[in-house]
Short mmCIF file of C-alpha atoms in Angstrom, two decimals:
data_model
loop_
_atom_site.label_atom_id
_atom_site.label_comp_id
_atom_site.label_asym_id
_atom_site.label_seq_id
_atom_site.Cartn_x
_atom_site.Cartn_y
_atom_site.Cartn_z
CA HIS A 103 -5.64 15.66 -1.18
CA ASP A 104 -5.14 17.19 -4.54
CA GLN A 105 -2.62 18.72 -6.90
CA ARG A 106 -2.21 21.72 -4.57
CA ALA A 107 -0.79 19.42 -1.90
CA PHE A 108 1.95 18.35 -4.29
CA GLU A 109 2.67 21.96 -5.18
CA ARG A 110 3.25 22.80 -1.47
CA PHE A 111 5.84 20.09 -0.98
CA PRO A 112 9.51 20.47 -1.58
CA PRO A 113 10.87 17.86 -3.99
CA VAL A 114 11.32 14.38 -2.58
CA PRO A 115 14.92 14.23 -1.37
CA PRO A 116 17.25 12.30 -3.70
CA GLU A 117 18.13 9.99 -0.79
CA ALA A 118 14.47 8.94 -0.47
CA THR A 119 14.23 8.38 -4.22
CA ASP A 120 17.39 6.27 -4.08
CA ARG A 121 15.98 4.21 -1.19
CA LEU A 122 12.68 3.65 -3.04
CA LEU A 123 14.53 2.61 -6.17
CA GLY A 124 16.83 0.35 -4.17
CA GLU A 125 13.88 -1.27 -2.43
CA THR A 126 12.25 -1.95 -5.78
CA VAL A 127 15.32 -3.23 -7.62
CA LEU A 128 17.08 -5.07 -4.81
CA HIS A 129 14.12 -6.57 -2.97
CA MET A 130 10.66 -6.25 -4.51
CA LEU A 131 11.38 -7.27 -8.11
CA PRO A 132 13.70 -10.16 -7.19
CA ALA A 133 11.13 -11.45 -4.70
CA ALA A 134 8.41 -11.28 -7.35
CA ALA A 135 10.61 -13.06 -9.89
CA ALA A 136 11.45 -15.79 -7.37
CA GLY A 137 7.86 -16.19 -6.23
CA ASP A 138 8.91 -15.30 -2.68
CA PHE A 139 5.55 -14.12 -1.37
CA ALA A 140 6.78 -13.28 2.15
CA GLU A 141 9.73 -11.16 0.97
CA PHE A 142 7.60 -9.44 -1.68
CA GLY A 143 5.07 -8.48 0.99
CA GLU A 144 7.74 -7.15 3.37
CA SER A 145 9.31 -5.16 0.55
CA LEU A 146 5.96 -3.72 -0.52
CA TYR A 147 5.31 -2.65 3.08
CA ARG A 148 8.74 -1.00 3.36
CA PHE A 149 8.26 0.76 0.01
CA GLY A 150 4.82 2.08 0.96
CA HIS A 151 5.95 3.20 4.40
CA LEU A 152 8.91 5.09 2.95
CA ALA A 153 6.83 6.62 0.15
CA GLY A 154 4.17 7.71 2.65
CA SER A 155 6.83 9.23 4.89
CA CYS A 156 7.72 11.61 2.07
CA PHE A 157 4.25 13.15 2.56
CA ALA A 158 4.14 13.08 6.36
CA ALA A 159 3.86 16.88 6.54
CA GLU A 160 0.53 16.71 4.69
CA GLN A 161 -0.97 13.57 6.20
CA GLY A 162 0.60 13.53 9.67
CA GLY A 163 2.80 10.47 9.13
CA PRO A 164 3.27 7.73 6.55
CA PHE A 165 -0.49 7.01 6.54
CA ALA A 166 -3.55 9.15 5.76
CA ASN A 167 -4.72 9.09 9.37
CA GLU A 168 -4.27 7.30 12.68
CA ARG A 169 -7.04 4.77 12.02
CA THR A 170 -5.43 3.70 8.74
CA ALA A 171 -2.11 3.30 10.55
CA GLN A 172 -3.81 1.18 13.24
CA ILE A 173 -5.42 -1.12 10.68
CA VAL A 174 -2.11 -1.61 8.82
CA GLU A 175 -0.32 -2.38 12.08
CA GLN A 176 -3.06 -4.81 13.15
CA LEU A 177 -2.72 -6.61 9.80
CA ARG A 178 1.02 -6.86 10.36
CA ARG A 179 0.50 -8.18 13.91
CA VAL A 180 -1.62 -11.05 12.59
CA GLY A 181 1.09 -11.99 10.09
CA ILE A 182 0.19 -10.07 6.94
CA ALA A 183 3.55 -8.77 5.71
CA GLY A 184 2.19 -7.07 2.59
CA ALA A 185 -0.10 -4.49 4.13
CA GLY A 186 -0.21 -0.78 3.45
CA GLN A 187 -2.10 2.24 2.20
CA THR A 188 -2.94 2.94 -1.41
CA SER A 189 -1.87 6.38 -2.60
CA TRP A 190 -3.35 8.96 -0.20
CA GLY A 191 -5.62 6.37 1.38
CA PRO A 192 -7.70 5.79 3.27
CA THR A 193 -7.83 2.51 1.34
CA VAL A 194 -5.75 -0.21 3.00
CA PHE A 195 -4.52 -3.30 1.18
CA ALA A 196 -3.41 -6.69 2.48
CA LEU A 197 -1.76 -9.37 0.33
CA VAL A 198 -2.62 -12.98 1.09
CA GLU A 199 -1.79 -16.17 -0.79
CA SER A 200 -5.24 -17.67 -1.39
CA GLN A 201 -8.96 -17.02 -1.68
CA THR A 202 -9.52 -18.90 1.58
CA ALA A 203 -6.95 -16.74 3.38
CA ALA A 204 -8.62 -13.63 1.94
CA GLU A 205 -12.06 -14.73 3.14
CA ASN A 206 -10.73 -15.54 6.61
CA LEU A 207 -8.93 -12.21 6.79
CA ARG A 208 -12.06 -10.34 5.71
CA GLN A 209 -13.99 -11.92 8.59
CA SER A 210 -11.25 -10.95 11.04
CA VAL A 211 -10.97 -7.39 9.75
CA GLN A 212 -14.70 -6.89 10.09
CA THR A 213 -14.38 -7.59 13.82
CA TRP A 214 -11.68 -4.87 14.16
CA THR A 215 -13.57 -2.16 12.30
CA ASP A 216 -16.98 -0.56 12.36
CA ALA A 217 -18.78 -2.18 9.43
CA ALA A 218 -20.69 1.07 8.81
CA ASP A 219 -17.43 2.91 8.18
CA TYR A 220 -15.49 0.33 6.17
CA GLU A 221 -15.99 -1.93 3.21
CA CYS A 222 -13.77 -4.99 2.91
CA LEU A 223 -13.31 -6.30 -0.63
CA ILE A 224 -11.39 -9.24 -2.05
CA ALA A 225 -9.69 -8.62 -5.39
CA ARG A 226 -7.18 -10.54 -7.46
CA PRO A 227 -4.14 -8.84 -8.94
CA SER A 228 -3.92 -8.29 -12.67
CA ASN A 229 -1.03 -10.20 -14.20
CA GLN A 230 -1.66 -8.80 -17.67
CA GLY A 231 0.05 -5.43 -17.41
CA ALA A 232 -1.22 -2.37 -19.21
CA VAL A 233 -1.57 -1.32 -22.81
CA VAL A 234 -0.95 2.30 -23.72
CA ARG A 235 -2.63 3.57 -26.87
CA ILE A 236 -2.05 6.99 -28.31
CA SER A 237 -5.01 8.52 -30.07
CA GLY A 238 -4.60 8.36 -33.83
CA ASP A 239 -2.48 5.18 -33.81
CA ASP A 240 -5.44 2.94 -34.70
#
């Protein structure tokens, strides 16, 4: 997928933008502030599913392909609320609360997928935010 895909799409409907904003402001951010891991994960899933649905004409649904959708749904079936697809995929993410949970999940996921086709990584989130520097400001 590339810039041309975005050029082919009509603008995202204002209703979808409003729903994405509402999901973020009313659910995701409050859950993060409260440390409510389960609600944050559910909200992240809803946000990603809705955002992906805006591009269903290009990718055939809210996910890049059927296999990505199957993996996300399998993660949800085993209790991972915060599962979804990054950008255009096919990368899938799953939020878990600990290193041990991540290692256990990685072992499970490897039994669902063909190891030759998938790589399962464990990564920690960055809690530092970003720094934007404009050239010439140094």
